[in-house]
Amino acid sequence: MKSTENQEQIRRWQAQLSRIIFGSDTTMGKLFDVVLIISIVLSVLVVMLDSVKSIAGSFGEWLRMAEWFFTILFTIEYFLRIISLRRPIFYIKSFYGIIDLLAVIPTYLSLILPGSQFFLVIRLLRVLRIFRVLKLAQYLGEAEFLIAALSASRRKITVFLFTVMTLVIVVGSLMYVIEGEENGFTSIPSSIYWAIVTLTTVGYGDISPKTGLGQALAALVMILGYGIIAVPTGIVTAELSRSRDGEYELRACKTCKAKDHDMDAKFCKHCGSQLPDFRRRTKKF
Amino acid sequence: MKSTENQEQIRRWQAQLSRIIFGSDTTMGKLFDVVLIISIVLSVLVVMLDSVKSIAGSFGEWLRMAEWFFTILFTIEYFLRIISLRRPIFYIKSFYGIIDLLAVIPTYLSLILPGSQFFLVIRLLRVLRIFRVLKLAQYLGEAEFLIAALSASRRKITVFLFTVMTLVIVVGSLMYVIEGEENGFTSIPSSIYWAIVTLTTVGYGDISPKTGLGQALAALVMILGYGIIAVPTGIVTAELSRSRDGEYELRACKTCKAKDHDMDAKFCKHCGSQLPDFRRRTKKF
Amino acid sequence: MKSTENQEQIRRWQAQLSRIIFGSDTTMGKLFDVVLIISIVLSVLVVMLDSVKSIAGSFGEWLRMAEWFFTILFTIEYFLRIISLRRPIFYIKSFYGIIDLLAVIPTYLSLILPGSQFFLVIRLLRVLRIFRVLKLAQYLGEAEFLIAALSASRRKITVFLFTVMTLVIVVGSLMYVIEGEENGFTSIPSSIYWAIVTLTTVGYGDISPKTGLGQALAALVMILGYGIIAVPTGIVTAELSRSRDGEYELRACKTCKAKDHDMDAKFCKHCGSQLPDFRRRTKKF
Amino acid sequence: MKSTENQEQIRRWQAQLSRIIFGSDTTMGKLFDVVLIISIVLSVLVVMLDSVKSIAGSFGEWLRMAEWFFTILFTIEYFLRIISLRRPIFYIKSFYGIIDLLAVIPTYLSLILPGSQFFLVIRLLRVLRIFRVLKLAQYLGEAEFLIAALSASRRKITVFLFTVMTLVIVVGSLMYVIEGEENGFTSIPSSIYWAIVTLTTVGYGDISPKTGLGQALAALVMILGYGIIAVPTGIVTAELSRSRDGEYELRACKTCKAKDHDMDAKFCKHCGSQLPDFRRRTKKF
């Protein structure tokens, strides 16, 4: 009997802990989340500052200590998350579970592999939780909207990227033959790198054509790149416009059949009769 | 009795002055505005020329004098604006009031802090008045329209910028580890600077990857940046098309005060009551 | 009597000449136009080649001769155009009349002012006639369509450019103060040049920020430029889409009131009844 | 009799071979395609690696051997394709036939003309078959869609490119006169190259204006280029939106053969006769 009571107590305690750590509807839960986000941002700042020579020289000791402090803090937090859940495996295998683990490993790894502590910036991904904390449901809706528009045009984008990759490899090889090593095009891979730099209009200038023929081909690639940039923009724009239209079309007035209502409309704007409930796909994070 | 008369006279004088300075419907008012705008443009030109070594060498004395002349002129104007109003505090706290003050301070400051006179270019913001002077209401309407479209998509843009910032920090850190100091990536902040230069397709070339792995990652970032540029364009375009279709924000329901109705709506979509006729909001600035 | 006859003969001769030179509906007229366009392209090529050191060294004499040959040819053509018309003043004052004159002056000018012959590339503008010659009315229609869309958004573009110019001047001045002469920002005008190079994502790299604060401000400008590029694109796209919609709206079926017909539709696509005639704005060039 | 039997047997054998090589509906056919695509990708990789100095130094022998291995393999495949068909001339003259031939020639040519083996990257175009193999009909549909949208706006794009070319030649010549050889603008063609690099916002920085006037003109060109980039984007976006709305080209009137009907049209807009039901064209490649 005592063991059951004990177990019950542990469960209650577990539920309470889980509510603080995973929820954000209690005062303690909110406080936990705010402290967590501030810690994440601070720890990323520490990693960044540690890479700046002049700062690392003067405050290196302190930064290293801060790094270990945050790592131990996040390790404790990670274990608290696991023991607060009945079936921790779902959390461990989730997106956030993996990020949370990856956010502490590099510090321990840096004991064996110096330099790996710079991978700690992955901690930044943990800040994505901020959207949940601040109940920025609208922002999540917008993000979802953008992702939906992008994924709806993913086939067009694949075709587009495949075309660009083929173009870039062919042009890169041509330039390697035309310009050659003496003009900086030392190999086909590095010529392909040049072609990407040019086609995307980045244009570092670390490699640039010197011969007349090379410059003519480069000019052609640039004008092509100029036109090509219109294609992904056109795809995404058309999709964004369509997605919005699409959302409208989901709603139809039963009295006058008009379909052009906004997502938040409760009454038909043409005849004033009530509209059916609109329910968005349920989201969970 | 005399003091009241006196006060009356001062008030009349004040009203007249205010009409000349703030209004542009009298001949004197227009003349004042035109002279003011020419003075502003000239004073900005003086500041610019003063920074060019070869010109400052020959005409330095004259430019310094012109600078003081304009500063004193604008100081007098600022005080005239204040005394011409009954409640000057509203002007002082307004956008133009602050700009007008900031437009004279740097010259006085330059007596103590040499070099601060170059901040005088802030005077340029005063030229924004030109729209009011030339009665370019239509231009203001267009500006308002653009701002409305941008602010309607502000949530999408926030999500987008947040994603870009995260991407840039992660990529910058990766490149710092891959390329290292010997290839110009001296610290994580400067690697993040490189990532921004690359992702936005600016591509100075002051820092550029040298190793094969670094160039491969850079190529990936460029193609990503190429695709990413489509997103804000798509957002703004979709919003601009929609705003024109709708101008929805200008319509208000008299029953429930909701304002987000489409241009073609006859009934409030929230409460079902009839909407007033559509009429474009008259603009004043 | 003889003088009148003579005059008549001259008129007839004039009419015939004018038909060959200005028209393109006779065999001779077409031949004239084709020869003219080939001459123009060749003469521009000659000017270009003349500027290339290695070619000018070997073939300088020949190129100079070709240049004079084309100049004399175009001078004769210019006078023929004038004498073939009854009221040549309309031609002389027209766009093509001015271009035709400017296309011959630089060669004569180069006798006094060496180097001015390179302005002969203005001859290229004469090639615009090609559209008329090849009766590419559809191309002219498309060009007109693009120009209409751009000019419809000219107010928005003016507001946009004004904002960009203000931004660029303020940012340029800030960078001049932050970076200073030792980092390549030698004067405010050259800092403004840097700001334009950065904001438009050109990014030569001839001037680039060196200090941390400068790089941070530059990064901000880049991200801003990244977002700002969306605005003109959005404006033009919305206008292009609208123009097309607008053209549709000009056509309404009298039977079923549907308005979404194409420009070339003769019958209503919804009820099959005849549509009213559509007549485009008459164009003349 | 025996010869006919023999011929029959050869035909059957031919049909079977053709089914394996050209088809992808049998197990053997699929296997053949998969092996082929892997070989193509590997052979392109070999060519690329061969151009990298450090790799060619250590593994040059092996890479050369692999190159010959793939070339002989593709040569055998080419002849198999020819003998497996009854009328091989159609294959030889087709797009894939030419690509397949060009994919083997450079290796043989490299015996006479060293360096030509780098043209082997043309083999990459053979990978386009992957779409057929993986039965990615949807991807082909998307590609077709993009091509249709681009070709629908080909006239607008021609007008646009013509304008850009004229602009670039005029600006290039102006810069040659303004900046001259001492600042890197060595000839009009190389100044035109600079103008293209600038207008397309690539901005290598290998050539950049040094004089004040040159920088001012360059700034103008950049802002122009900034605005100009909006035009192709606007064209393509408007076309993509329209194509989706319409897919007009897929509908044909049985009476007057006109094909440009909208998706929602019930009657032919040219002759008023009823249109067939809308059904998406089945695609085959």
Coordinates of C-alpha atoms in Angstrom, one line a residue, chain B:
Chain B
M1 CA -7.4 97.1 -20.0
K2 CA -4.2 97.9 -21.9
S3 CA -2.7 94.6 -21.0
T4 CA -5.7 92.7 -22.5
E5 CA -5.5 94.8 -25.7
N6 CA -1.8 94.2 -25.8
Q7 CA -2.4 90.4 -25.3
E8 CA -5.0 90.5 -28.1
Q9 CA -2.5 92.2 -30.4
I10 CA 0.1 89.7 -29.5
R11 CA -2.4 86.9 -30.3
R12 CA -3.2 88.4 -33.6
W13 CA 0.4 88.8 -34.4
Q14 CA 1.0 85.2 -33.3
A15 CA -1.8 83.8 -35.5
Q16 CA -0.4 85.7 -38.5
L17 CA 3.1 84.4 -37.9
S18 CA 1.9 80.9 -37.4
R19 CA -0.1 81.1 -40.7
I20 CA 3.1 82.1 -42.5
I21 CA 5.3 79.5 -40.9
F22 CA 3.0 76.5 -40.7
G23 CA 0.5 77.2 -43.4
S24 CA 1.2 77.3 -47.1
D25 CA -2.1 78.9 -48.4
T26 CA -0.9 82.6 -48.3
T27 CA 1.7 84.1 -50.6
M28 CA 4.0 84.8 -47.7
G29 CA 3.5 81.2 -46.4
K30 CA 4.5 79.8 -49.7
L31 CA 7.4 82.0 -50.1
F32 CA 8.6 81.0 -46.5
D33 CA 8.3 77.3 -47.4
V34 CA 10.2 77.6 -50.7
V35 CA 13.0 79.7 -49.1
L36 CA 13.1 77.1 -46.2
I37 CA 13.5 74.1 -48.5
I38 CA 16.2 75.8 -50.6
S39 CA 18.1 76.6 -47.4
I40 CA 17.8 73.0 -46.2
V41 CA 19.1 71.6 -49.4
L42 CA 21.9 74.1 -49.6
S43 CA 22.9 73.5 -46.0
V44 CA 23.1 69.7 -46.6
L45 CA 25.2 70.4 -49.7
V46 CA 27.6 72.5 -47.6
V47 CA 28.0 69.7 -45.0
M48 CA 28.8 67.2 -47.8
L49 CA 31.3 69.4 -49.6
D50 CA 33.0 70.2 -46.3
S51 CA 33.8 66.4 -46.1
V52 CA 35.6 66.4 -49.5
K53 CA 39.3 67.1 -48.7
S54 CA 40.2 68.9 -52.0
I55 CA 37.2 71.3 -51.6
A56 CA 37.6 71.8 -47.9
G57 CA 41.2 72.8 -48.5
S58 CA 40.3 75.6 -50.8
F59 CA 36.9 76.8 -49.5
G60 CA 37.0 75.5 -45.9
E61 CA 36.5 79.0 -44.4
W62 CA 33.5 79.8 -46.6
L63 CA 31.9 76.4 -45.9
R64 CA 32.3 76.8 -42.2
M65 CA 30.7 80.3 -42.4
A66 CA 27.8 79.0 -44.5
E67 CA 27.3 76.2 -42.0
W68 CA 27.0 78.7 -39.1
F69 CA 24.8 81.0 -41.2
F70 CA 22.3 78.2 -41.8
T71 CA 22.5 76.9 -38.3
I72 CA 21.7 80.4 -36.9
L73 CA 18.9 80.8 -39.5
F74 CA 17.3 77.4 -38.5
T75 CA 17.7 78.3 -34.8
I76 CA 15.8 81.5 -35.3
E77 CA 13.2 79.7 -37.3
Y78 CA 12.8 77.1 -34.5
F79 CA 12.2 79.8 -31.9
L80 CA 9.8 81.6 -34.2
R81 CA 7.8 78.3 -34.6
I82 CA 7.7 78.0 -30.8
I83 CA 6.5 81.6 -30.0
S84 CA 4.0 81.6 -32.9
L85 CA 2.0 78.8 -31.2
R86 CA -0.2 79.0 -28.2
R87 CA 0.7 75.5 -27.0
P88 CA 4.2 75.0 -28.4
I89 CA 4.6 71.8 -26.5
F90 CA 2.6 69.8 -29.1
Y91 CA 5.0 71.0 -31.8
I92 CA 8.1 70.4 -29.7
K93 CA 7.0 66.8 -29.1
S94 CA 5.9 66.2 -32.7
F95 CA 8.1 64.4 -35.3
Y96 CA 8.9 67.6 -37.1
G97 CA 9.6 69.4 -33.8
I98 CA 12.3 66.9 -32.8
I99 CA 13.8 66.8 -36.3
D100 CA 14.0 70.6 -36.3
L101 CA 15.8 70.6 -33.0
L102 CA 18.2 67.8 -34.1
A103 CA 18.9 69.8 -37.2
V104 CA 20.7 72.6 -35.3
I105 CA 22.3 70.9 -32.4
P106 CA 25.3 69.2 -34.2
T107 CA 26.8 72.6 -35.2
Y108 CA 26.8 73.8 -31.6
L109 CA 28.0 70.4 -30.5
S110 CA 30.9 70.5 -33.0
L111 CA 32.5 73.3 -30.9
I112 CA 33.0 70.7 -28.1
L113 CA 33.1 67.5 -30.2
P114 CA 34.8 68.0 -33.6
G115 CA 33.4 65.9 -36.3
S116 CA 29.8 65.9 -35.0
Q117 CA 28.9 68.5 -37.6
F118 CA 28.5 65.7 -40.1
F119 CA 25.4 64.6 -38.4
L120 CA 23.8 67.8 -39.8
V121 CA 22.7 65.7 -42.8
I122 CA 19.8 64.9 -40.5
R123 CA 18.5 68.2 -41.8
L124 CA 17.6 66.3 -44.9
L125 CA 14.6 64.8 -43.1
R126 CA 13.2 68.3 -42.9
V127 CA 12.8 68.3 -46.7
L128 CA 10.0 65.8 -46.1
R129 CA 7.9 68.9 -45.6
I130 CA 8.2 69.4 -49.4
F131 CA 5.3 67.1 -49.8
R132 CA 3.0 69.3 -47.8
V133 CA 4.3 72.5 -49.5
L134 CA 3.7 71.3 -53.0
K135 CA 0.4 70.0 -52.0
L136 CA 1.4 66.6 -53.2
A137 CA -1.5 64.9 -51.5
Q138 CA -1.5 62.1 -54.0
Y139 CA 2.1 61.3 -53.2
L140 CA 1.3 61.1 -49.6
G141 CA -1.6 58.8 -50.4
E142 CA 0.8 56.5 -52.3
A143 CA 3.3 56.6 -49.4
E144 CA 0.5 55.8 -47.0
F145 CA -0.6 53.0 -49.3
L146 CA 2.9 51.5 -49.4
I147 CA 3.3 51.8 -45.6
A148 CA -0.2 50.2 -45.1
A149 CA 0.8 47.3 -47.3
L150 CA 4.1 46.8 -45.5
S151 CA 2.6 47.1 -42.0
A152 CA -0.1 44.6 -43.0
S153 CA 2.6 42.1 -43.7
R154 CA 4.7 43.0 -40.7
R155 CA 4.0 39.7 -38.9
K156 CA 5.1 37.7 -42.0
I157 CA 8.2 39.9 -42.3
T158 CA 9.1 39.4 -38.6
V159 CA 8.9 35.6 -39.0
F160 CA 11.0 35.9 -42.1
L161 CA 13.7 38.1 -40.5
F162 CA 13.8 35.8 -37.4
T163 CA 14.4 32.8 -39.7
V164 CA 17.1 34.7 -41.6
M165 CA 18.9 35.8 -38.4
T166 CA 19.0 32.3 -37.0
L167 CA 20.2 31.0 -40.4
V168 CA 22.9 33.6 -40.6
I169 CA 24.2 33.0 -37.0
V170 CA 24.3 29.2 -37.5
V171 CA 26.0 29.5 -41.0
G172 CA 28.4 32.1 -39.7
S173 CA 29.5 29.9 -36.8
L174 CA 30.0 26.9 -39.1
M175 CA 32.1 28.9 -41.5
Y176 CA 34.3 30.1 -38.6
V177 CA 35.0 26.5 -37.6
I178 CA 35.5 25.4 -41.3
E179 CA 37.6 28.3 -42.6
G180 CA 39.2 29.7 -39.5
E181 CA 41.2 32.8 -38.9
E182 CA 43.9 32.1 -41.5
N183 CA 41.2 32.6 -44.3
G184 CA 39.8 35.9 -43.0
F185 CA 37.0 34.5 -40.8
T186 CA 38.6 36.0 -37.7
S187 CA 35.6 35.6 -35.3
I188 CA 32.0 34.4 -35.2
P189 CA 30.6 38.0 -35.4
S190 CA 32.8 38.7 -38.4
S191 CA 31.7 35.4 -39.9
I192 CA 28.1 36.4 -39.4
Y193 CA 28.9 39.6 -41.2
W194 CA 30.2 37.5 -44.1
A195 CA 27.0 35.3 -44.0
I196 CA 24.8 38.4 -44.3
V197 CA 27.0 39.9 -47.1
T198 CA 26.6 36.6 -48.9
L199 CA 22.9 35.8 -48.2
T200 CA 21.8 39.2 -49.3
T201 CA 23.8 38.7 -52.6
V202 CA 25.9 41.9 -51.9
G203 CA 29.2 40.0 -52.0
Y204 CA 32.0 42.5 -51.3
G205 CA 34.7 39.9 -51.5
D206 CA 36.6 41.3 -48.6
I207 CA 36.1 38.0 -46.8
S208 CA 35.6 34.9 -49.1
P209 CA 36.0 31.1 -48.5
K210 CA 39.2 29.5 -49.6
T211 CA 38.8 25.8 -48.6
G212 CA 36.7 23.4 -50.7
L213 CA 34.3 22.7 -47.9
G214 CA 33.9 26.4 -47.2
Q215 CA 33.2 27.2 -50.9
A216 CA 30.6 24.3 -51.0
L217 CA 28.8 25.7 -48.0
A218 CA 29.0 29.2 -49.4
A219 CA 27.5 28.0 -52.7
L220 CA 24.6 26.4 -50.7
V221 CA 24.0 29.7 -48.8
M222 CA 24.0 31.6 -52.1
I223 CA 21.4 29.4 -53.7
L224 CA 19.4 29.5 -50.5
G225 CA 19.7 33.3 -50.5
Y226 CA 18.6 33.3 -54.1
G227 CA 15.4 31.5 -53.2
I228 CA 14.9 33.4 -49.9
I229 CA 14.8 36.7 -51.7
A230 CA 11.6 35.5 -53.3
V231 CA 9.8 35.4 -50.0
P232 CA 9.7 39.1 -49.0
T233 CA 9.0 40.0 -52.6
G234 CA 6.1 37.5 -52.6
I235 CA 4.8 38.8 -49.3
V236 CA 4.8 42.5 -50.4
T237 CA 3.5 41.8 -53.8
A238 CA 0.6 39.7 -52.5
E239 CA -0.2 42.4 -50.0
L240 CA 0.0 45.3 -52.5
S241 CA -2.4 43.4 -54.8
R242 CA -4.7 42.7 -51.9
S243 CA -4.6 46.2 -50.5
R244 CA -5.6 47.6 -53.8
D245 CA -8.4 45.1 -54.2
G246 CA -9.6 45.8 -50.7
E247 CA -8.6 49.0 -49.0
Y248 CA -10.5 47.1 -46.4
E249 CA -9.2 49.0 -43.4
L250 CA -11.1 52.1 -44.3
R251 CA -14.5 50.7 -43.6
A252 CA -16.0 50.6 -40.1
C253 CA -19.2 49.0 -38.8
K254 CA -21.3 51.3 -36.7
T255 CA -22.7 48.6 -34.6
C256 CA -19.6 46.5 -33.6
K257 CA -16.8 49.0 -34.6
A258 CA -15.0 46.3 -36.7
K259 CA -13.0 47.9 -39.5
D260 CA -11.6 45.0 -41.5
H261 CA -14.3 44.9 -44.2
D262 CA -13.7 44.4 -47.9
M263 CA -14.6 47.2 -50.3
D264 CA -17.5 45.2 -51.8
A265 CA -19.0 44.3 -48.4
K266 CA -22.6 45.5 -47.8
F267 CA -23.0 43.8 -44.4
C268 CA -20.6 43.6 -41.4
K269 CA -19.0 40.2 -41.4
H270 CA -18.9 40.2 -37.6
C271 CA -22.4 41.2 -36.5
G272 CA -24.4 41.2 -39.8
S273 CA -25.6 44.8 -39.6
Q274 CA -25.5 47.0 -42.6
L275 CA -22.3 48.9 -43.5
P276 CA -22.1 52.6 -44.5
D277 CA -21.4 53.5 -48.1
F278 CA -17.8 53.3 -49.1
R279 CA -16.1 56.6 -49.3
R280 CA -12.3 57.1 -49.5
R281 CA -11.0 58.7 -46.3
T282 CA -10.0 62.3 -47.0
K283 CA -6.3 62.7 -46.1
K284 CA -4.7 65.7 -44.4
F285 CA -1.2 66.1 -43.3

